[in-house]
Amino acid sequence: MFLYHYYDKKVGPFRKLTDLSAEDAKEVLAKIKVNKPDSMAAQRDLSYVDKRLNCERILREEFDKKGGKRELNSPHYMTLEHSPWLNTWFEDCGVIRIPVEEFDLRTLSFTYADSMPAFSPRVNDGKEYRHRLYTYEEILRIIEKYDLPQNWNDDGKYGPERYIEVQIWTDDVIKKYL
């Protein structure tokens, strides 16, 4: 299996708003809205930063409960396998593909969908994978049961699960791709 990271080639890979202070992140988001109005990030309102910070707090807590090996406060984000939809998020999209075997699996966590809707209090449809964080072995069982979301819901017609998000809690492998 491969992990994929999609990014704006003009900005570079593995850049995270949550590496900044909340105030600075909101300023960057406001600039994106002006300078790249057609990008997916420009569609977010400024409350996105606070929501993302809260989501990352939940991800950290859940990852720590699972005994994950966390070296970062804010994870890097990738997807498990290719997401055609994410490939459309940037005007000049770059893609990095890394075999999952390059990672210490204890530094990875997974959500069956983007972590924001996966942990959103507004998404309560009773599906077993909502409000859940998975280890690699656990996500393989969920994939066996439901398939990859991009295979049955790339257009989002059936809900927010369009890909499996991977949270990487270390810089070890990522720094080779910067």
Backbone as JSON, one array per atom type, in Angstrom:
{
  "sequence": "MFLYHYYDKKVGPFRKLTDLSAEDAKEVLAKIKVNKPDSMAAQRDLSYVDKRLNCERILREEFDKKGGKRELNSPHYMTLEHSPWLNTWFEDCGVIRIPVEEFDLRTLSFTYADSMPAFSPRVNDGKEYRHRLYTYEEILRIIEKYDLPQNWNDDGKYGPERYIEVQIWTDDVIKKYL",
  "N": [[0.85, -1.19, 0.0], [0.3, 2.31, -0.52], [1.05, 5.62, 0.63], [-0.26, 8.83, 0.04], [0.45, 12.23, -0.66], [-0.89, 15.33, -1.32], [-0.29, 18.5, -2.73], [0.27, 22.06, -3.13], [2.31, 23.02, -5.65], [3.62, 25.47, -5.71], [3.87, 26.16, -3.1], [4.87, 23.98, -1.69], [5.49, 20.68, -0.26], [3.92, 19.12, 2.62], [3.21, 21.25, 4.34], [1.73, 22.88, 7.05], [-1.04, 24.52, 8.44], [-1.46, 24.33, 11.14], [1.01, 24.25, 12.28], [1.58, 26.77, 12.82], [0.86, 29.67, 14.9], [-2.52, 30.16, 16.06], [-3.48, 32.66, 15.3], [-1.62, 33.47, 13.29], [-2.09, 31.4, 11.47], [-4.7, 31.94, 10.68], [-4.28, 34.33, 9.36], [-2.72, 33.44, 7.19], [-4.6, 31.8, 5.93], [-6.51, 33.74, 5.24], [-5.02, 35.14, 3.33], [-4.73, 33.16, 1.37], [-7.37, 32.99, 0.53], [-7.6, 35.37, -0.87], [-5.44, 35.34, -2.75], [-5.56, 32.83, -4.0], [-8.24, 32.13, -4.97], [-9.69, 30.07, -6.19], [-8.86, 27.72, -5.11], [-9.24, 24.82, -2.98], [-8.72, 25.32, -0.27], [-9.34, 28.02, -0.06], [-12.04, 28.05, 0.18], [-12.68, 27.64, 2.76], [-13.87, 28.94, 5.88], [-12.7, 31.34, 8.33], [-13.04, 30.16, 10.8], [-12.28, 27.61, 10.46], [-9.64, 27.13, 11.27], [-9.71, 27.05, 14.11], [-11.43, 24.87, 14.4], [-9.89, 22.86, 13.19], [-7.69, 22.8, 14.93], [-8.96, 21.89, 17.26], [-9.8, 19.38, 16.34], [-7.3, 18.18, 15.93], [-6.45, 18.06, 18.56], [-8.19, 16.11, 19.56], [-7.4, 13.96, 17.93], [-4.72, 13.61, 18.83], [-5.2, 12.86, 21.53], [-6.66, 10.46, 21.17], [-4.8, 8.94, 19.75], [-2.73, 8.77, 21.58], [-4.06, 7.27, 23.56], [-4.2, 4.84, 22.27], [-1.63, 4.06, 22.42], [0.2, 4.93, 20.58], [3.21, 5.99, 18.87], [4.12, 9.02, 19.28], [5.71, 11.82, 18.08], [5.28, 14.35, 17.28], [3.29, 17.31, 17.74], [1.42, 18.17, 15.99], [0.15, 16.4, 13.34], [1.49, 15.18, 10.18], [-0.26, 15.0, 7.09], [-1.65, 12.51, 5.01], [-3.01, 10.36, 2.44], [-4.43, 7.08, 2.35], [-3.65, 5.23, -0.26], [-4.43, 6.4, -3.62], [-6.27, 9.41, -4.11], [-8.5, 10.55, -6.28], [-10.12, 12.85, -6.07], [-8.79, 14.61, -4.22], [-6.67, 15.26, -5.77], [-7.56, 17.34, -7.27], [-7.54, 19.64, -5.78], [-5.68, 21.71, -5.92], [-4.3, 24.38, -7.92], [-1.89, 23.89, -9.26], [-1.04, 20.98, -8.82], [0.99, 18.94, -6.83], [2.21, 15.65, -6.16], [3.13, 13.3, -3.75], [4.23, 10.05, -3.27], [4.5, 7.42, -1.09], [5.69, 4.3, -0.02], [3.97, 2.42, 2.43], [5.52, 0.8, 3.97], [7.86, 2.17, 4.49], [7.5, 3.53, 6.82], [7.52, 3.56, 10.42], [5.08, 1.76, 11.72], [3.91, 2.31, 14.13], [3.87, 5.02, 14.33], [1.81, 5.98, 12.87], [-1.59, 6.89, 12.34], [-5.08, 6.46, 11.51], [-8.04, 7.61, 9.87], [-11.29, 6.8, 8.8], [-12.13, 8.47, 6.45], [-11.72, 11.99, 5.97], [-10.27, 13.51, 8.8], [-11.65, 15.64, 9.96], [-14.56, 15.58, 9.27], [-14.82, 12.97, 10.2], [-14.6, 13.13, 12.97], [-16.46, 15.02, 13.55], [-19.0, 16.63, 15.43], [-21.35, 17.0, 14.14], [-21.77, 14.96, 12.36], [-23.46, 12.26, 12.7], [-24.34, 9.5, 12.01], [-24.37, 6.95, 12.85], [-22.58, 5.12, 11.75], [-20.05, 2.69, 12.1], [-17.4, 3.55, 11.92], [-17.26, 6.23, 12.5], [-16.04, 8.89, 14.53], [-13.76, 7.55, 15.32], [-10.43, 6.48, 15.66], [-7.82, 4.76, 14.05], [-5.38, 2.09, 14.16], [-2.83, 0.81, 11.94], [-3.28, -1.97, 11.47], [-5.93, -2.14, 12.34], [-7.27, -0.42, 10.52], [-6.96, -1.82, 8.17], [-8.73, -3.93, 8.55], [-11.15, -2.54, 8.53], [-11.14, -1.58, 5.92], [-11.29, -4.01, 4.58], [-13.87, -4.66, 5.19], [-15.43, -2.47, 4.22], [-14.24, -1.46, 1.9], [-12.05, 0.82, 0.08], [-12.85, 4.22, 0.52], [-12.62, 5.96, -1.71], [-13.11, 4.29, -3.81], [-15.84, 3.86, -3.85], [-17.05, 6.26, -3.32], [-15.91, 8.61, -4.39], [-16.93, 10.97, -5.42], [-18.34, 12.04, -3.33], [-21.03, 11.61, -3.02], [-22.29, 9.82, -1.29], [-21.74, 10.62, 1.29], [-19.35, 11.98, 3.71], [-17.05, 10.43, 3.58], [-14.45, 10.13, 1.59], [-11.92, 9.33, 1.2], [-9.26, 7.63, 2.94], [-7.78, 9.07, 5.61], [-4.46, 9.58, 6.67], [-2.6, 10.05, 9.52], [0.51, 11.23, 10.32], [2.83, 10.98, 12.75], [5.46, 11.75, 13.08], [8.57, 13.14, 11.89], [10.42, 11.61, 10.64], [10.37, 9.96, 8.14], [9.15, 11.76, 6.44], [10.86, 14.0, 6.18], [12.66, 13.23, 4.24], [11.37, 13.74, 1.91], [11.01, 16.42, 1.57]],
  "CA": [[0.0, 0.0, 0.0], [1.03, 3.57, -0.62], [0.49, 6.84, 1.2], [-0.18, 9.93, -0.92], [0.34, 13.6, -0.15], [-1.21, 16.28, -2.39], [0.14, 19.83, -2.28], [0.45, 23.12, -4.11], [3.73, 23.04, -6.02], [4.19, 26.79, -5.41], [4.05, 26.25, -1.65], [5.71, 22.86, -1.26], [4.79, 19.62, 0.47], [3.9, 18.96, 4.08], [3.05, 22.54, 5.03], [0.53, 22.78, 7.87], [-1.47, 25.71, 9.16], [-1.4, 24.1, 12.58], [2.36, 24.47, 12.77], [1.61, 28.19, 13.14], [-0.08, 30.08, 15.94], [-3.87, 30.28, 15.5], [-3.57, 33.98, 14.66], [-0.86, 33.42, 12.03], [-2.76, 30.47, 10.56], [-5.86, 32.66, 10.13], [-3.74, 35.3, 8.39], [-2.35, 32.68, 5.99], [-5.85, 31.38, 5.29], [-7.08, 34.94, 4.62], [-4.23, 35.42, 2.12], [-5.09, 32.14, 0.39], [-8.68, 33.36, 0.0], [-7.4, 36.47, -1.82], [-4.48, 35.02, -3.79], [-5.89, 31.58, -4.69], [-9.68, 31.98, -4.67], [-10.25, 28.85, -6.76], [-8.34, 26.54, -4.41], [-10.12, 24.26, -1.96], [-8.47, 25.99, 1.01], [-9.99, 29.33, -0.08], [-13.47, 27.87, 0.48], [-12.84, 27.51, 4.21], [-13.96, 30.2, 6.62], [-11.61, 31.46, 9.3], [-13.28, 29.27, 11.94], [-11.65, 26.32, 10.15], [-8.4, 26.98, 12.05], [-10.08, 26.6, 15.46], [-11.98, 23.52, 14.27], [-8.77, 21.95, 12.91], [-6.93, 22.66, 16.17], [-9.74, 21.01, 18.14], [-9.72, 18.03, 15.78], [-5.97, 17.63, 16.22], [-6.42, 17.73, 19.99], [-8.87, 14.81, 19.67], [-6.52, 12.95, 17.31], [-3.61, 13.35, 19.77], [-5.7, 12.12, 22.69], [-7.01, 9.11, 20.75], [-3.57, 8.26, 19.38], [-2.04, 8.45, 22.84], [-4.8, 6.17, 24.21], [-3.86, 3.6, 21.55], [-0.23, 3.75, 22.65], [0.99, 5.29, 19.4], [4.5, 6.63, 19.07], [3.9, 10.39, 18.81], [6.84, 12.72, 18.22], [4.82, 15.67, 16.86], [2.04, 17.79, 18.29], [0.54, 18.31, 14.84], [0.61, 15.38, 12.39], [1.49, 15.37, 8.73], [-1.45, 14.34, 6.56], [-1.57, 11.83, 3.73], [-4.13, 9.45, 2.26], [-4.09, 5.7, 2.06], [-3.91, 5.06, -1.7], [-4.69, 7.61, -4.4], [-7.59, 10.05, -4.05], [-8.69, 11.42, -7.44], [-10.72, 14.12, -5.67], [-7.77, 15.49, -3.65], [-5.8, 15.67, -6.87], [-8.15, 18.54, -7.87], [-7.59, 20.71, -4.8], [-4.7, 22.78, -6.15], [-4.13, 24.81, -9.31], [-0.72, 23.17, -9.77], [-0.97, 19.96, -7.77], [2.08, 17.98, -6.74], [1.84, 14.43, -5.44], [4.21, 12.46, -3.24], [3.75, 8.68, -3.02], [5.47, 6.74, -0.24], [5.23, 2.99, 0.44], [3.69, 2.41, 3.86], [6.61, 0.07, 4.62], [8.93, 3.09, 4.9], [7.16, 4.11, 8.11], [7.3, 2.79, 11.64], [3.61, 1.77, 11.78], [3.48, 2.86, 15.43], [3.8, 6.48, 14.21], [0.7, 6.28, 11.97], [-2.98, 6.64, 12.69], [-5.95, 6.51, 10.33], [-9.48, 7.83, 10.01], [-12.02, 6.38, 7.6], [-12.57, 9.76, 5.92], [-10.95, 13.1, 6.51], [-10.48, 13.52, 10.25], [-12.62, 16.68, 10.37], [-15.9, 15.0, 9.36], [-14.81, 11.73, 10.98], [-14.79, 13.48, 14.38], [-17.4, 16.14, 13.66], [-20.22, 16.34, 16.21], [-22.51, 17.12, 13.24], [-21.93, 13.73, 11.57], [-23.87, 11.21, 13.64], [-25.2, 8.6, 11.26], [-24.29, 5.62, 13.43], [-21.61, 4.23, 11.11], [-19.08, 2.26, 13.12], [-16.1, 4.2, 11.78], [-17.32, 7.63, 12.92], [-15.46, 9.21, 15.84], [-12.81, 6.49, 15.62], [-9.06, 6.54, 15.14], [-7.39, 3.38, 13.86], [-4.01, 1.7, 13.86], [-2.73, 0.23, 10.59], [-3.95, -3.26, 11.45], [-7.37, -1.9, 12.47], [-7.83, 0.16, 9.3], [-7.02, -2.88, 7.17], [-9.98, -4.67, 8.78], [-12.25, -1.67, 8.09], [-11.09, -1.6, 4.45], [-11.79, -5.32, 4.17], [-15.31, -4.64, 5.39], [-16.12, -1.41, 3.48], [-13.45, -1.06, 0.74], [-11.53, 2.18, 0.16], [-13.93, 5.16, 0.19], [-12.47, 6.53, -3.05], [-13.63, 3.32, -4.77], [-17.3, 3.88, -3.91], [-17.62, 7.57, -2.99], [-14.98, 9.68, -4.73], [-17.67, 12.21, -5.69], [-18.97, 12.49, -2.1], [-22.48, 11.43, -3.13], [-22.81, 9.0, -0.21], [-21.3, 11.1, 2.59], [-18.04, 12.65, 3.77], [-15.91, 9.53, 3.44], [-13.98, 10.11, 0.2], [-10.59, 8.73, 1.26], [-8.77, 7.34, 4.29], [-6.72, 10.0, 5.99], [-3.38, 9.04, 7.48], [-1.9, 11.05, 10.33], [1.88, 10.78, 10.55], [3.21, 11.66, 13.98], [6.91, 11.89, 13.12], [9.19, 13.73, 10.7], [11.49, 10.71, 10.17], [10.29, 9.64, 6.72], [8.71, 12.95, 5.73], [11.98, 14.91, 5.87], [13.33, 12.78, 3.01], [10.57, 14.18, 0.77], [10.87, 17.88, 1.55]],
  "C": [[0.88, 1.24, 0.0], [0.28, 4.67, 0.1], [0.74, 7.96, 0.2], [-0.34, 11.26, -0.21], [0.16, 14.53, -1.35], [-0.89, 17.68, -1.88], [0.23, 20.79, -3.45], [1.94, 23.22, -4.41], [4.39, 24.38, -5.71], [4.5, 26.97, -3.93], [5.0, 25.17, -1.13], [4.93, 21.87, -0.42], [4.87, 19.74, 1.98], [3.95, 20.29, 4.83], [1.72, 22.49, 5.78], [0.21, 24.1, 8.55], [-1.28, 25.53, 10.66], [0.02, 24.08, 13.14], [2.54, 25.92, 13.21], [0.73, 28.47, 14.35], [-1.45, 30.22, 15.27], [-4.03, 31.6, 14.75], [-2.84, 33.99, 13.31], [-1.53, 32.51, 11.0], [-3.97, 31.15, 9.91], [-5.41, 33.7, 9.11], [-3.36, 34.6, 7.08], [-3.61, 32.27, 5.23], [-6.53, 32.57, 4.6], [-6.34, 35.3, 3.34], [-4.54, 34.42, 1.01], [-6.41, 32.51, -0.27], [-8.56, 34.45, -1.06], [-6.55, 36.03, -3.01], [-4.8, 33.76, -4.6], [-7.36, 31.26, -4.48], [-10.31, 30.7, -5.22], [-9.76, 27.58, -6.06], [-9.34, 26.07, -3.36], [-9.94, 24.98, -0.62], [-9.17, 27.35, 1.08], [-11.47, 29.23, 0.26], [-13.73, 27.76, 1.98], [-13.01, 28.88, 4.86], [-12.89, 30.2, 7.71], [-11.82, 30.59, 10.54], [-12.67, 27.89, 11.71], [-10.42, 26.09, 11.03], [-8.73, 26.45, 13.45], [-10.64, 25.18, 15.43], [-10.87, 22.5, 14.02], [-7.95, 21.74, 14.18], [-7.65, 21.76, 17.16], [-9.69, 19.57, 17.64], [-8.36, 17.4, 16.08], [-5.81, 17.29, 17.69], [-7.05, 16.34, 20.2], [-7.99, 13.7, 19.09], [-5.36, 12.59, 18.24], [-4.07, 12.48, 20.93], [-6.01, 10.67, 22.31], [-5.76, 8.3, 20.4], [-2.79, 7.86, 20.64], [-2.73, 7.3, 23.57], [-4.46, 4.83, 23.57], [-2.39, 3.21, 21.74], [0.66, 4.03, 21.46], [2.28, 6.0, 19.77], [4.42, 8.03, 18.44], [5.11, 11.26, 19.13], [6.46, 14.16, 17.87], [3.52, 16.03, 17.56], [0.97, 17.88, 17.2], [1.01, 17.33, 13.76], [0.76, 15.91, 10.97], [0.3, 14.56, 8.21], [-1.17, 13.74, 5.18], [-2.86, 11.03, 3.57], [-3.6, 8.04, 2.03], [-4.59, 5.42, 0.64], [-4.34, 6.4, -2.32], [-6.13, 8.11, -4.23], [-7.73, 10.96, -5.27], [-9.24, 12.8, -7.07], [-9.67, 15.09, -5.1], [-6.8, 16.0, -4.72], [-6.31, 16.94, -7.55], [-8.1, 19.76, -6.95], [-6.69, 21.91, -5.11], [-4.59, 23.1, -7.63], [-2.98, 24.06, -9.98], [-0.37, 22.12, -8.72], [0.27, 19.08, -7.92], [1.61, 16.79, -5.92], [3.11, 13.71, -5.01], [3.59, 11.12, -2.86], [4.85, 7.94, -2.27], [4.92, 5.37, 0.16], [5.05, 2.99, 1.96], [4.82, 1.71, 4.63], [7.77, 0.96, 5.04], [8.72, 3.63, 6.31], [7.2, 3.09, 9.24], [5.78, 2.87, 11.85], [3.08, 2.31, 13.1], [3.36, 4.38, 15.39], [2.66, 6.92, 13.3], [-0.64, 6.03, 12.64], [-3.83, 6.93, 11.47], [-7.37, 6.87, 10.73], [-10.12, 7.42, 8.7], [-12.81, 7.59, 7.12], [-11.59, 10.79, 6.44], [-11.26, 13.18, 8.01], [-11.5, 14.56, 10.7], [-14.04, 16.12, 10.37], [-15.94, 13.71, 10.17], [-15.08, 12.0, 12.46], [-15.75, 14.65, 14.58], [-18.61, 15.75, 14.51], [-21.48, 16.41, 15.33], [-22.74, 15.86, 12.42], [-22.19, 12.58, 12.55], [-24.85, 10.26, 12.95], [-25.1, 7.15, 11.74], [-23.31, 4.67, 12.77], [-20.48, 3.93, 12.09], [-17.75, 3.0, 13.06], [-16.13, 5.7, 12.1], [-16.7, 7.77, 14.31], [-14.48, 8.13, 16.29], [-11.47, 6.76, 14.95], [-8.55, 5.1, 15.11], [-5.88, 3.26, 13.74], [-4.0, 1.12, 12.45], [-3.49, -1.1, 10.51], [-5.47, -3.09, 11.52], [-7.97, -1.34, 11.18], [-7.89, -0.87, 8.18], [-8.31, -3.7, 7.31], [-11.19, -3.85, 8.31], [-12.3, -1.63, 6.56], [-11.64, -2.92, 3.92], [-13.32, -5.35, 4.22], [-16.03, -3.67, 4.44], [-15.44, -0.99, 2.18], [-12.87, 0.35, 0.99], [-12.65, 3.15, -0.23], [-13.84, 5.73, -1.23], [-12.95, 5.57, -4.14], [-15.15, 3.37, -4.89], [-17.9, 5.27, -3.66], [-16.68, 8.72, -3.33], [-15.69, 11.01, -4.96], [-18.39, 12.75, -4.45], [-20.48, 12.31, -2.07], [-23.07, 10.71, -1.91], [-22.33, 9.43, 1.18], [-19.89, 11.65, 2.54], [-16.84, 11.74, 3.59], [-15.53, 9.4, 1.98], [-12.59, 9.5, 0.08], [-10.3, 8.39, 2.72], [-7.63, 8.3, 4.56], [-5.72, 9.28, 6.89], [-2.74, 10.21, 8.22], [-0.52, 10.47, 10.66], [2.45, 11.63, 11.68], [4.72, 11.76, 14.18], [7.39, 12.54, 11.84], [10.15, 12.75, 10.02], [11.45, 10.44, 8.67], [10.0, 10.91, 5.91], [9.88, 13.84, 5.32], [12.75, 14.5, 4.63], [12.63, 13.31, 1.75], [10.36, 15.69, 0.7], [11.74, 18.51, 0.49]]
}
